[in-house]
PDB file of C-alpha atoms in Angstrom:
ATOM      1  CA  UNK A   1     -57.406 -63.178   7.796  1.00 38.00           C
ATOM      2  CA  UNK A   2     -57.842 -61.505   4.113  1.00 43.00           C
ATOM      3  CA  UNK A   3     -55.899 -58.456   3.667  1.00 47.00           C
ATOM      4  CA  UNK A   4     -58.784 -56.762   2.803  1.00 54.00           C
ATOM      5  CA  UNK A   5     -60.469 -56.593   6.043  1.00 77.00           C
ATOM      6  CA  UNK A   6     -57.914 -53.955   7.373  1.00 95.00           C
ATOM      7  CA  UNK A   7     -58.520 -51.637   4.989  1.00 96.00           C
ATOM      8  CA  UNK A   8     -61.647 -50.314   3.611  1.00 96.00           C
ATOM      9  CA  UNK A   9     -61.378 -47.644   0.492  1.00 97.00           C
ATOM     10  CA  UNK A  10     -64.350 -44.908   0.870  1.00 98.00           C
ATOM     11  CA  UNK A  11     -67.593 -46.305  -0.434  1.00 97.00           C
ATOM     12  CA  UNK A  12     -66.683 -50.251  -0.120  1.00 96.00           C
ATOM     13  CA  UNK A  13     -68.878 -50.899   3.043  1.00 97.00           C
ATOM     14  CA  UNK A  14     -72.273 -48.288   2.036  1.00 98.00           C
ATOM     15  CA  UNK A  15     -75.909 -49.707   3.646  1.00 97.00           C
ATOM     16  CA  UNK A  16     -78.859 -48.414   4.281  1.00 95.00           C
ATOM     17  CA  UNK A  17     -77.889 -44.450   2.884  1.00 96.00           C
ATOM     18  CA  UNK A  18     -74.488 -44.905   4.975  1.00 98.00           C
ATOM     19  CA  UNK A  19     -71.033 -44.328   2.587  1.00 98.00           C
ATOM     20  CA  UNK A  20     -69.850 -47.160   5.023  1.00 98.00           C
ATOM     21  CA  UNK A  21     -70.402 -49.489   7.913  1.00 98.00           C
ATOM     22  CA  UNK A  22     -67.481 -51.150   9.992  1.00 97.00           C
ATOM     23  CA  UNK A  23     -68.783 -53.643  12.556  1.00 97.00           C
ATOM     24  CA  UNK A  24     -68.702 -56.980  13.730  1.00 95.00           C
ATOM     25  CA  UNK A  25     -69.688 -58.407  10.695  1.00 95.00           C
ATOM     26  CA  UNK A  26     -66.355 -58.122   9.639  1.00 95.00           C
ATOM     27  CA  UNK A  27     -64.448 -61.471  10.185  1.00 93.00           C
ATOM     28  CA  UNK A  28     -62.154 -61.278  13.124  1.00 93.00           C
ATOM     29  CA  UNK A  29     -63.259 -57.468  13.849  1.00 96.00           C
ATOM     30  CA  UNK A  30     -65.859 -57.649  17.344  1.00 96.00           C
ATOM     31  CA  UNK A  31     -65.271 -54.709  19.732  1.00 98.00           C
ATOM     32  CA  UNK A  32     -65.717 -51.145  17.316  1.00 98.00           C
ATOM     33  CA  UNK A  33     -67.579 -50.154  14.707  1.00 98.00           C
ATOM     34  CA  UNK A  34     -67.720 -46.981  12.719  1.00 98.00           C
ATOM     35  CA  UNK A  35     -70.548 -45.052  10.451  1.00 98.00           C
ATOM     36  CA  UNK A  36     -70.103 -42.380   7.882  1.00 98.00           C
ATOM     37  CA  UNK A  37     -72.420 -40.568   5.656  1.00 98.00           C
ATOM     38  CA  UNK A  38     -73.307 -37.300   3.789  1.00 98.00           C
ATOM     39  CA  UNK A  39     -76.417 -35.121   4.114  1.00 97.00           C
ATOM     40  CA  UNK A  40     -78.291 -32.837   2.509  1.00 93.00           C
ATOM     41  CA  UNK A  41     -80.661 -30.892   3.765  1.00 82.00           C
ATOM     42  CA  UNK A  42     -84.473 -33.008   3.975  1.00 82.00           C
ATOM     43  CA  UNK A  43     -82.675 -36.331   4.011  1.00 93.00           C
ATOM     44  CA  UNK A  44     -82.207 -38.208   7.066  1.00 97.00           C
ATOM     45  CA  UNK A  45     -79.447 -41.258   8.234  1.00 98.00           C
ATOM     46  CA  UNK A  46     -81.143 -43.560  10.950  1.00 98.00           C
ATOM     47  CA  UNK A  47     -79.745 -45.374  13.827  1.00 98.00           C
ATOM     48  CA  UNK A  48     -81.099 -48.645  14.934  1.00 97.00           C
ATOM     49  CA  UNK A  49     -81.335 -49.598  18.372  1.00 97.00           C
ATOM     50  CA  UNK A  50     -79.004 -52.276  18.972  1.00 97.00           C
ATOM     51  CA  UNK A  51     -76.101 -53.352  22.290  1.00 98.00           C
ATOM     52  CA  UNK A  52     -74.302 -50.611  20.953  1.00 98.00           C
ATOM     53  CA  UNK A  53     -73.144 -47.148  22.806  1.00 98.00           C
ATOM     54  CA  UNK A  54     -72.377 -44.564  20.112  1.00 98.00           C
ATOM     55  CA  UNK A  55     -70.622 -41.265  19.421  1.00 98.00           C
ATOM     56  CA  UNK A  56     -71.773 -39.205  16.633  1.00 98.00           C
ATOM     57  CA  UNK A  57     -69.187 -36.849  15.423  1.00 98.00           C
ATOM     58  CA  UNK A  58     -69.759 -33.994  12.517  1.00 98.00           C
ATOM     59  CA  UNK A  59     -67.185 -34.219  10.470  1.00 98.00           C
ATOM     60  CA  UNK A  60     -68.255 -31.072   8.498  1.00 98.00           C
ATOM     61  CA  UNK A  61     -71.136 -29.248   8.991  1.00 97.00           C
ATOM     62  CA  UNK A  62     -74.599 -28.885  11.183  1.00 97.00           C
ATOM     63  CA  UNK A  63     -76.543 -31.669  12.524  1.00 98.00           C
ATOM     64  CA  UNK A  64     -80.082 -32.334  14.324  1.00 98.00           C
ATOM     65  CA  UNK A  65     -80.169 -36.075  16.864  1.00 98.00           C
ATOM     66  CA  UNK A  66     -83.299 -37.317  17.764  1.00 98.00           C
ATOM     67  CA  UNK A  67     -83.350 -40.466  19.865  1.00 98.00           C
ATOM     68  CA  UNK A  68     -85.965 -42.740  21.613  1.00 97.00           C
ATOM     69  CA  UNK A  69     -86.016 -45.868  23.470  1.00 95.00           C
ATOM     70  CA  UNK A  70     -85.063 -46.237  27.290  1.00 93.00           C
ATOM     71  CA  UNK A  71     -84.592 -41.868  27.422  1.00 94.00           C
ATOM     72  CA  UNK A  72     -85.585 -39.904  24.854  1.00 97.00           C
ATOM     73  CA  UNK A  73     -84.456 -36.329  23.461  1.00 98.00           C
ATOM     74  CA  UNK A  74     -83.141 -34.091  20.520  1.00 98.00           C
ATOM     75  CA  UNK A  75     -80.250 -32.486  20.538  1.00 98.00           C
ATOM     76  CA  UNK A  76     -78.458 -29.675  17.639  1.00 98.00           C
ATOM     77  CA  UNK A  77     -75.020 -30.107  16.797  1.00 98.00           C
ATOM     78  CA  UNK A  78     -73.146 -26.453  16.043  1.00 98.00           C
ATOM     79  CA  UNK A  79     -70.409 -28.946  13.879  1.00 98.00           C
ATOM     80  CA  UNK A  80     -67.985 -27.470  12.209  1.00 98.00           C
ATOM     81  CA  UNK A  81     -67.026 -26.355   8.265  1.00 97.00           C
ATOM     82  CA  UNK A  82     -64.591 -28.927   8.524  1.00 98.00           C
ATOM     83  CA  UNK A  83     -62.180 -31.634  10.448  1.00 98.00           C
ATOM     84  CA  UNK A  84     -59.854 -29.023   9.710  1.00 98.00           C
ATOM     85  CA  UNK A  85     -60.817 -26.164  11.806  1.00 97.00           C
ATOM     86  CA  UNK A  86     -60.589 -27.226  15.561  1.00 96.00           C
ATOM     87  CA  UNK A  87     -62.590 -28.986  17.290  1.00 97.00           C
ATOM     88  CA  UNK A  88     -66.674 -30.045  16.924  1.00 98.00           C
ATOM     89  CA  UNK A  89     -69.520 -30.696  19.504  1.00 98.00           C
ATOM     90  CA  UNK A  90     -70.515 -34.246  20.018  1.00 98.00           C
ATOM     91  CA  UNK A  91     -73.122 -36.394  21.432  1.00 98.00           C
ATOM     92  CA  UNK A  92     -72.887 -39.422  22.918  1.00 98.00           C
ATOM     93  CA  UNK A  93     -75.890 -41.812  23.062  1.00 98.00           C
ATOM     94  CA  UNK A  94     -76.073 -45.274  25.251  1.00 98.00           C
ATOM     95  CA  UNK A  95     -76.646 -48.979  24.718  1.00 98.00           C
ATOM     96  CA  UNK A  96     -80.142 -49.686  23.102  1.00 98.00           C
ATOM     97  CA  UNK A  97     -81.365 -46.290  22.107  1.00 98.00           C
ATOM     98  CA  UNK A  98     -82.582 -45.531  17.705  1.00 98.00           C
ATOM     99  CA  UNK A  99     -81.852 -42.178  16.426  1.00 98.00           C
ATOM    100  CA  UNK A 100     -82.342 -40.103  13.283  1.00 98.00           C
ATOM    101  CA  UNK A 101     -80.070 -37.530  12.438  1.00 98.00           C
ATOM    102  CA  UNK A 102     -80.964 -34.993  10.295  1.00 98.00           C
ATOM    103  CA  UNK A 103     -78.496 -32.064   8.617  1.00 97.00           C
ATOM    104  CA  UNK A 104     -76.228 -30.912   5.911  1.00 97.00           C
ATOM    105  CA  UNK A 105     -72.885 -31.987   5.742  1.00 98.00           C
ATOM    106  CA  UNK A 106     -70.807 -35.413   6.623  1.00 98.00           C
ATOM    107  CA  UNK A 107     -70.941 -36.665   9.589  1.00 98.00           C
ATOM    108  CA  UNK A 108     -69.120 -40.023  11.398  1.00 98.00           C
ATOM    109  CA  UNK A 109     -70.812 -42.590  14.204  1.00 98.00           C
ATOM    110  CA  UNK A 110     -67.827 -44.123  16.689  1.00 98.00           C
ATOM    111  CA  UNK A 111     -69.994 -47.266  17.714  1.00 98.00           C
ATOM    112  CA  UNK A 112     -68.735 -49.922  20.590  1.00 98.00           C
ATOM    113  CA  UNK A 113     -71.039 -52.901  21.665  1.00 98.00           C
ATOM    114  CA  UNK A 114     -71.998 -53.366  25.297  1.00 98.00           C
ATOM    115  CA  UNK A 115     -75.030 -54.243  27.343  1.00 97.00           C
ATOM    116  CA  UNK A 116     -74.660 -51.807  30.223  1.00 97.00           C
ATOM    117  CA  UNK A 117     -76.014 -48.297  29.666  1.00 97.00           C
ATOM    118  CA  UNK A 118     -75.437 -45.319  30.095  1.00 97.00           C
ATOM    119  CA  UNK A 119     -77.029 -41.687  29.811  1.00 97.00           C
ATOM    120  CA  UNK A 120     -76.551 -39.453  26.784  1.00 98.00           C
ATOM    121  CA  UNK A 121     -74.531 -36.521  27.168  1.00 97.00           C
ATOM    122  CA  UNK A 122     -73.954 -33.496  24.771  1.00 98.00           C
ATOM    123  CA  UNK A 123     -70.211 -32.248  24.946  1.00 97.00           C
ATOM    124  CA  UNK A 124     -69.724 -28.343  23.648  1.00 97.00           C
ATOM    125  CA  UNK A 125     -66.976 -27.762  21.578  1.00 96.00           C
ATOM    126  CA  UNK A 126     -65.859 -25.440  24.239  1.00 96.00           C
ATOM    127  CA  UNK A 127     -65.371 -28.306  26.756  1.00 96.00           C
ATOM    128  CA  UNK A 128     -63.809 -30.355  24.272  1.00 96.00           C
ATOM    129  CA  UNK A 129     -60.240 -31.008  25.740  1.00 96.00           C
ATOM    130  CA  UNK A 130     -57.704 -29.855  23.243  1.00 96.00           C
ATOM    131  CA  UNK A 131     -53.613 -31.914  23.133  1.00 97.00           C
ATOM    132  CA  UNK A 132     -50.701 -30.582  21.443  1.00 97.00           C
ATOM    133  CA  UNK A 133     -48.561 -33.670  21.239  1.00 97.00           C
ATOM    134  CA  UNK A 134     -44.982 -34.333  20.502  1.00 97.00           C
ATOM    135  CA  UNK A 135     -42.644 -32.085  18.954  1.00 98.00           C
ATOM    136  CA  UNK A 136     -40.852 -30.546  15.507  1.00 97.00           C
ATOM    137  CA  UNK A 137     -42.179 -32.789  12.655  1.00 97.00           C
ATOM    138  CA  UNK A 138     -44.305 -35.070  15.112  1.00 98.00           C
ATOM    139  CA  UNK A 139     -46.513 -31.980  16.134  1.00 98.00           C
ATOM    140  CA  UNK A 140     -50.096 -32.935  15.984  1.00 98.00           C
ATOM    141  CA  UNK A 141     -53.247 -31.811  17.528  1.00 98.00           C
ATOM    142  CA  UNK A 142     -55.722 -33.872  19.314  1.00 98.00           C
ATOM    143  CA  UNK A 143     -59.018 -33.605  20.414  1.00 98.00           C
ATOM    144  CA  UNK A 144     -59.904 -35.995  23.351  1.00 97.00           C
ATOM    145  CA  UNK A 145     -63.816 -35.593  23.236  1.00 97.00           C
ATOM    146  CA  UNK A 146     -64.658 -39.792  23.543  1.00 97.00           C
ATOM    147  CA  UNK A 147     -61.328 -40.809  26.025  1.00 95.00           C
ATOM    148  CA  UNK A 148     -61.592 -40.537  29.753  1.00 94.00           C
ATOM    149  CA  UNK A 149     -60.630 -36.886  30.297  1.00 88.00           C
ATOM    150  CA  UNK A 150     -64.128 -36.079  28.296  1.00 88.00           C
ATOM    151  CA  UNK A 151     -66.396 -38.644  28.584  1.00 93.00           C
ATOM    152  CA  UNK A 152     -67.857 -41.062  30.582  1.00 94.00           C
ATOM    153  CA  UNK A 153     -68.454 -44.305  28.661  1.00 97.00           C
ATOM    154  CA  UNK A 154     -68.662 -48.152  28.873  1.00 98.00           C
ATOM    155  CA  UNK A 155     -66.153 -49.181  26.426  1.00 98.00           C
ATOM    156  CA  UNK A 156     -66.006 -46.314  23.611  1.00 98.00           C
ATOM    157  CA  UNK A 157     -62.617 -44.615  23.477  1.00 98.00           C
ATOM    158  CA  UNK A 158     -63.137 -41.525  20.795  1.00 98.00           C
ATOM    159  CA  UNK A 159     -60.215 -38.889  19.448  1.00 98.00           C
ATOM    160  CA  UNK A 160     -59.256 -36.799  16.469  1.00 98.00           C
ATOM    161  CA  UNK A 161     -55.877 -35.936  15.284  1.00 98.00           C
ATOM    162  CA  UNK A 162     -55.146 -33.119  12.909  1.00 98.00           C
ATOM    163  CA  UNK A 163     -51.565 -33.502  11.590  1.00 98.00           C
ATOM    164  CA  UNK A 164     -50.416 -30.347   9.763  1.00 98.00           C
ATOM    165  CA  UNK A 165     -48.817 -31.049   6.810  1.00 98.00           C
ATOM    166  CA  UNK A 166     -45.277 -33.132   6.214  1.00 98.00           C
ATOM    167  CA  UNK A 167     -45.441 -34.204  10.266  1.00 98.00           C
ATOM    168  CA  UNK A 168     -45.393 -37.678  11.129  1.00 98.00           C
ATOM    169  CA  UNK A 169     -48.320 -38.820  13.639  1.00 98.00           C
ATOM    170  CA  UNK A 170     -49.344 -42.322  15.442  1.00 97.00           C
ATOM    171  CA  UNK A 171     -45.410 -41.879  15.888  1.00 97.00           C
ATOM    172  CA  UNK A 172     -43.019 -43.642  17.161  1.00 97.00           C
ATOM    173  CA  UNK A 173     -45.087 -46.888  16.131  1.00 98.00           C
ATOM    174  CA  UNK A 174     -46.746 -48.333  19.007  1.00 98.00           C
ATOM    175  CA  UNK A 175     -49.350 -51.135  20.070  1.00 98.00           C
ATOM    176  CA  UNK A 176     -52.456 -52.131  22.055  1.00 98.00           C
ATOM    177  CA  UNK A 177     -53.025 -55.434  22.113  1.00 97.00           C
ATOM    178  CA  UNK A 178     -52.050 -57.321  25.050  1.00 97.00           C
ATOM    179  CA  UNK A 179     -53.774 -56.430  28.365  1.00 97.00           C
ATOM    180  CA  UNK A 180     -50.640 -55.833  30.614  1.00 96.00           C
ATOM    181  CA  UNK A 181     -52.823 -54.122  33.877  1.00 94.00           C
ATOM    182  CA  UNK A 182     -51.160 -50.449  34.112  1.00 94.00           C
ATOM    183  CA  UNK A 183     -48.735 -51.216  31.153  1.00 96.00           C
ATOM    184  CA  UNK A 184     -50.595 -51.937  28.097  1.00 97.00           C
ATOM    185  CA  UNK A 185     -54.693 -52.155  26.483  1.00 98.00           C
ATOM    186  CA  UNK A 186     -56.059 -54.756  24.284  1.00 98.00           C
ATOM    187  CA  UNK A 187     -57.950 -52.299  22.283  1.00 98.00           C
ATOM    188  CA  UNK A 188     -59.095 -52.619  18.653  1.00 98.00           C
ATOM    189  CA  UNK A 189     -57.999 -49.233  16.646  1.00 98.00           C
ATOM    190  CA  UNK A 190     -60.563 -47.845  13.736  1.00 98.00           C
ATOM    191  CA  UNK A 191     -58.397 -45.124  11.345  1.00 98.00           C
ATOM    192  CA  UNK A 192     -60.607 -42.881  10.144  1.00 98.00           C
ATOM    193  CA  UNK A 193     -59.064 -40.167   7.457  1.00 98.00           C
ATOM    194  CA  UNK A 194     -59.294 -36.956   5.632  1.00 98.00           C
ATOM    195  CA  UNK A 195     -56.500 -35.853   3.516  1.00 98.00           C
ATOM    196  CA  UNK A 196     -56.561 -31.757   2.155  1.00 98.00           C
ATOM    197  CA  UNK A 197     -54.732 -28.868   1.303  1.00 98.00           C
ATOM    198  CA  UNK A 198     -52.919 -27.498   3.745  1.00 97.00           C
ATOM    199  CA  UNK A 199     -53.905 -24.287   5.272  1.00 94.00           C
ATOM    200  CA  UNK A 200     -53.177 -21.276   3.602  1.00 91.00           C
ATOM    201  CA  UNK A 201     -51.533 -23.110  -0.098  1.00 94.00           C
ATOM    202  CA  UNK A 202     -52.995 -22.370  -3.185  1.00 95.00           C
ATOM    203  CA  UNK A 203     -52.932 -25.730  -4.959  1.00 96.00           C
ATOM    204  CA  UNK A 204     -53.814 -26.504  -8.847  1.00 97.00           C
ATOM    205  CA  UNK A 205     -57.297 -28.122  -9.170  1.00 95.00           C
ATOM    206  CA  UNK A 206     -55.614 -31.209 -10.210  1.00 98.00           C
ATOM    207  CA  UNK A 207     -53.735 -31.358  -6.406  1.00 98.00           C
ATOM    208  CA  UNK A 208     -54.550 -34.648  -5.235  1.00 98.00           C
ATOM    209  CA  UNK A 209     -54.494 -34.942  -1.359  1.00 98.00           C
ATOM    210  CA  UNK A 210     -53.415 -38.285   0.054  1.00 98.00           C
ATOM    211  CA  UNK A 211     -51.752 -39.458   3.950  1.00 98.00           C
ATOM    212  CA  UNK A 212     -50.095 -42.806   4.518  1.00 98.00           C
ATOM    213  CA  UNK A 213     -50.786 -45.629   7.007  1.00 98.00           C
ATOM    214  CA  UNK A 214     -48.418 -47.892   8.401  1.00 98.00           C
ATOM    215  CA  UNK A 215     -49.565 -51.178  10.397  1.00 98.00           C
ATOM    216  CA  UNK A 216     -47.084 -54.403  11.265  1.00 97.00           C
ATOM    217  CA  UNK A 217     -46.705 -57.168  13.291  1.00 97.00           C
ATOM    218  CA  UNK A 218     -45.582 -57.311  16.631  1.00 96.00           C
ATOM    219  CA  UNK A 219     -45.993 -61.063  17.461  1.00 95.00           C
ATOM    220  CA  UNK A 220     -47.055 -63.648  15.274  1.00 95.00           C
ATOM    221  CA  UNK A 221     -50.296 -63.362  14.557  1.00 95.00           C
ATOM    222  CA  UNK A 222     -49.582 -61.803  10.996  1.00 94.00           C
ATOM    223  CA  UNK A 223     -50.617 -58.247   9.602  1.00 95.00           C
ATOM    224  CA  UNK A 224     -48.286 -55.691   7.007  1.00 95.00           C
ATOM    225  CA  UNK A 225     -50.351 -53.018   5.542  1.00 95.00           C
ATOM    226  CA  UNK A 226     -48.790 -50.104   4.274  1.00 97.00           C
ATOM    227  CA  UNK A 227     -51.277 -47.915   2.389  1.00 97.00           C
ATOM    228  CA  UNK A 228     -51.913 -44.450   0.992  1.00 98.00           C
ATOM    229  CA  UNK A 229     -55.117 -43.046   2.119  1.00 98.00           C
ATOM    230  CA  UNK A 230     -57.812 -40.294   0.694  1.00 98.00           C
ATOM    231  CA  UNK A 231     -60.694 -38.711   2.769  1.00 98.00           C
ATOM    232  CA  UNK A 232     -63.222 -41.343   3.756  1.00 98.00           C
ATOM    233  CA  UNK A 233     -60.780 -44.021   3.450  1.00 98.00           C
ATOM    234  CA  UNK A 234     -60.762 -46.281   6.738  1.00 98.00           C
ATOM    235  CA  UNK A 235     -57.722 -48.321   8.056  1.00 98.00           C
ATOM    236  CA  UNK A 236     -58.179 -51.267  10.601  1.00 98.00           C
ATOM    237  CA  UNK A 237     -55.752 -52.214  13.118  1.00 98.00           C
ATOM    238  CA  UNK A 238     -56.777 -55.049  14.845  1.00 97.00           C
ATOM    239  CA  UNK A 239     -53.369 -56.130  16.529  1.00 97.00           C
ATOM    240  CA  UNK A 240     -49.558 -54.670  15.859  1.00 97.00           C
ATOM    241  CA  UNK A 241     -47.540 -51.642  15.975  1.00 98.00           C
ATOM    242  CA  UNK A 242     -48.867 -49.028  13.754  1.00 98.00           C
ATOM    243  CA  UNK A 243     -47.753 -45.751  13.031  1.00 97.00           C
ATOM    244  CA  UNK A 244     -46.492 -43.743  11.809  1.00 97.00           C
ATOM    245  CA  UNK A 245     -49.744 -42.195  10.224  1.00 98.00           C
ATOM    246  CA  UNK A 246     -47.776 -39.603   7.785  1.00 98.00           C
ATOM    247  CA  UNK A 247     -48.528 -36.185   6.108  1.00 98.00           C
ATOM    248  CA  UNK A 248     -47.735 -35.586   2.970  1.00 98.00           C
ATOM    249  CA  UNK A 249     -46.408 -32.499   2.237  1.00 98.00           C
ATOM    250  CA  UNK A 250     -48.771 -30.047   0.778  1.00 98.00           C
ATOM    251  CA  UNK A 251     -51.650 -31.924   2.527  1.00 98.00           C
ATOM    252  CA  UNK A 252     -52.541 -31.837   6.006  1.00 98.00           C
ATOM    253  CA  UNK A 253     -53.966 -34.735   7.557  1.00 98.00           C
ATOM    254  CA  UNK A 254     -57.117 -35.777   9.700  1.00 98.00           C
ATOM    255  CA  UNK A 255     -58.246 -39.277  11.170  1.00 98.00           C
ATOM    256  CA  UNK A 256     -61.008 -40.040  13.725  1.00 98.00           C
ATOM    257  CA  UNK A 257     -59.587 -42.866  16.261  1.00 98.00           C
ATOM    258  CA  UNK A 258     -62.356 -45.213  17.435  1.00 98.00           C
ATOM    259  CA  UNK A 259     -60.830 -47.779  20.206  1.00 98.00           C
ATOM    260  CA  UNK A 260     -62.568 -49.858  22.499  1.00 98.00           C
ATOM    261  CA  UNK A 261     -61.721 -54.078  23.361  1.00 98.00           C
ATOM    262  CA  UNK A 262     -62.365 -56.906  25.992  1.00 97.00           C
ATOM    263  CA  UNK A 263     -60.331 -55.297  29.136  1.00 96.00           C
ATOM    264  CA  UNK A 264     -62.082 -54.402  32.151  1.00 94.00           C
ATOM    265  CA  UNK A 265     -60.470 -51.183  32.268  1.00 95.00           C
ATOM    266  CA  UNK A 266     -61.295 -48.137  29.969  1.00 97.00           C
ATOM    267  CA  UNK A 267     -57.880 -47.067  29.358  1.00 97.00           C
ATOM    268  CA  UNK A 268     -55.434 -46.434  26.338  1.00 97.00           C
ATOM    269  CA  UNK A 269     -52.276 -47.743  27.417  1.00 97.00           C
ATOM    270  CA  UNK A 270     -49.428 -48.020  24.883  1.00 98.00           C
ATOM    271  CA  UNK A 271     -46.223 -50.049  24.044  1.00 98.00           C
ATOM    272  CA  UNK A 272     -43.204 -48.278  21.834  1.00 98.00           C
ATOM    273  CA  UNK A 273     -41.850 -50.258  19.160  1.00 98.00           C
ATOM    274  CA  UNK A 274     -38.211 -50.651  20.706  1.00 97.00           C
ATOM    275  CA  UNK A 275     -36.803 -49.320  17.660  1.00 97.00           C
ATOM    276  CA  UNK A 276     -38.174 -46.252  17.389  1.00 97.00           C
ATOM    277  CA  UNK A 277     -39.472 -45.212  21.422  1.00 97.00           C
ATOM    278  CA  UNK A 278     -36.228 -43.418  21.723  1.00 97.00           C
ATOM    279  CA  UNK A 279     -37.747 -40.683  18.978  1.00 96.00           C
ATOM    280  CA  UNK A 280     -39.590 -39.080  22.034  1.00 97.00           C
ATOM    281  CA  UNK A 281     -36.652 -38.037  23.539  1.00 96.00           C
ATOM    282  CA  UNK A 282     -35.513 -36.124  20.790  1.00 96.00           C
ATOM    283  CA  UNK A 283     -38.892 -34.234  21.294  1.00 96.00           C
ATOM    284  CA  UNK A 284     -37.460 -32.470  24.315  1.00 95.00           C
ATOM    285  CA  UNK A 285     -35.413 -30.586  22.782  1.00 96.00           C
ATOM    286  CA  UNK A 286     -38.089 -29.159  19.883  1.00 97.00           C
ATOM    287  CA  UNK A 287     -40.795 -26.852  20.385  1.00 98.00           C
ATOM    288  CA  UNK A 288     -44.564 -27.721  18.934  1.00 98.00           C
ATOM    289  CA  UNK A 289     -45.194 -26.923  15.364  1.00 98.00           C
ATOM    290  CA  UNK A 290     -46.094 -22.835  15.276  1.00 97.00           C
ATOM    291  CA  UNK A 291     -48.800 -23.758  12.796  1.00 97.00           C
ATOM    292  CA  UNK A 292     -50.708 -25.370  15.140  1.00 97.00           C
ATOM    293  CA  UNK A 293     -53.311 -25.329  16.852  1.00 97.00           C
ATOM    294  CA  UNK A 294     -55.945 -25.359  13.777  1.00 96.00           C
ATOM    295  CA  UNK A 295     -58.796 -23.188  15.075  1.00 92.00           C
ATOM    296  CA  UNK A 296     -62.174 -22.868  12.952  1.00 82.00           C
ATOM    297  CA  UNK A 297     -60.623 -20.140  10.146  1.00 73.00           C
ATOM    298  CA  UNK A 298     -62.753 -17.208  11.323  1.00 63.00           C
ATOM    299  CA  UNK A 299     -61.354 -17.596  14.848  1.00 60.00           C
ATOM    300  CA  UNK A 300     -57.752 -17.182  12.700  1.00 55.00           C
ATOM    301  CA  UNK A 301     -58.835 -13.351  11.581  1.00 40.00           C
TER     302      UNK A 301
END
């Protein structure tokens, strides 16, 4: 396949008022897609009805969903001032519904295809379930709003990391794509990132946040992308290990995992890279990062 369908720079995929589209039109890509667009307030993004269940995710700030077709409803989403302060509310809509979506601010669409469907459901920010994974320098936080502990979906598998900044995340390097029933998932992986400042630095104006992505092969079918990656950027990872998913220092990290693939089973199980699985033992003897977890910054006063 050409390189460049595993990674997509912000802005290379933009249609119909969207900064960028990931979907099955993308050759060898048939099991996730991915939306992202900006806002202002008057303007609208639309989403057709299509075999599709979606997610829709503010990335930062305050959105209206209105959606017709086999239920229909609106629906405000609180959002957030950024991916950077805790978790969001989300919505999730089923297979064959349109929506418009309405706001200020940017805002992301996890999209999956199936044929079965099922009903929308709002999920508070509240209710979100909150993970503080690993240890020391592989301290991240995850919210697990689209997996099975917070929603119930077809295929859609939905997740944000925040990784504060110099940690290592997506680490050791693992994979997904084999079905191995109760070992491992065949499950297509969309990287969605956001790169900033970390918390609490003051940074020159010419500061120029960046993360790093790391996917590789693990059989032969034959994939070696190692990139660095800005806010809106979006990394592909349709077989291999991959990780780690790195934080430079002076900029803490954010990407938006979208999985979801042929198995019968809607589950994210994992394989270690031999090499590296070992690193989680070390973890037992580290405590979390005390900077985390990242809260929304007036819940920090």
């Amino acid at each position: 396949m050409p390189e460049q369908n595993w990674f997509n720079p912000r802005g290379s995929r933009p249609e119909a008022g969207w900064t960028d589209v990931v979907d099955g039109r993308i050759a060898g890509w048939e099991h996730t897609g991915l939306r992202t667009g900006t806002l202002s307030d008057g303007a609208e993004l639309r989403l057709p009805a299509a075999a599709v269940e979606r997610m829709v995710v503010p990335l930062s700030g305050s959105f209206h969903v209105a959606w017709s077709g086999s239920e229909s409803g609106e629906q405000g989403l609180e959002g957030r001032g950024g991916v950077f302060e805790g978790p969001t509310d989300v919505l999730y809509l089923g297979s064959g519904l349109e929506a418009r979506i309405t706001g200020s601010g940017r805002v992301a669409v996890a999209e999956a295809p199936t044929d079965i469907v099922k009903p929308v459901g709002y999920i508070a920010k509240a209710d979100v379930p909150v993970e503080l994974r690993g240890a020391g320098q592989s301290s991240r936080q995850v919210h697990n709003f689209g997996t099975p502990a917070g929603l119930d979906a077809v295929k859609l598998l939905v997740c944000e990391v925040i990784t504060p900044a110099g940690n290592w995340s997506s680490y050791p390097p693992h994979k997904h794509d084999t079905n191995i029933p109760g070992g491992e998932s065949n499950l297509e992986e969309i990287y969605y990132y956001e790169s900033a400042v970390a918390r609490g630095v003051d940074a020159p104006a010419t500061a120029d946040p960046f993360a790093l992505h790391r996917t590789y092969a693990s059989d032969d079918r034959a994939i070696d992308e190692f990139r660095e990656v800005r806010t809106g950027d979006i990394a592909l990872v349709p077989y291999g290990w991959h990780g780690p998913a790195v934080a430079a220092p002076g900029y803490d990290m954010y990407y938006l995992n979208v999985m979801a693939g042929p198995d019968p089973e809607r589950v994210w199980n994992i394989t270690d890279d031999p090499a590296h699985g070992w690193v989680r033992q070390v973890w037992e003897t580290e405590t979390i990062d005390p900077r985390l977890p990242y809260a929304s910054k007036k819940e920090d006063v």
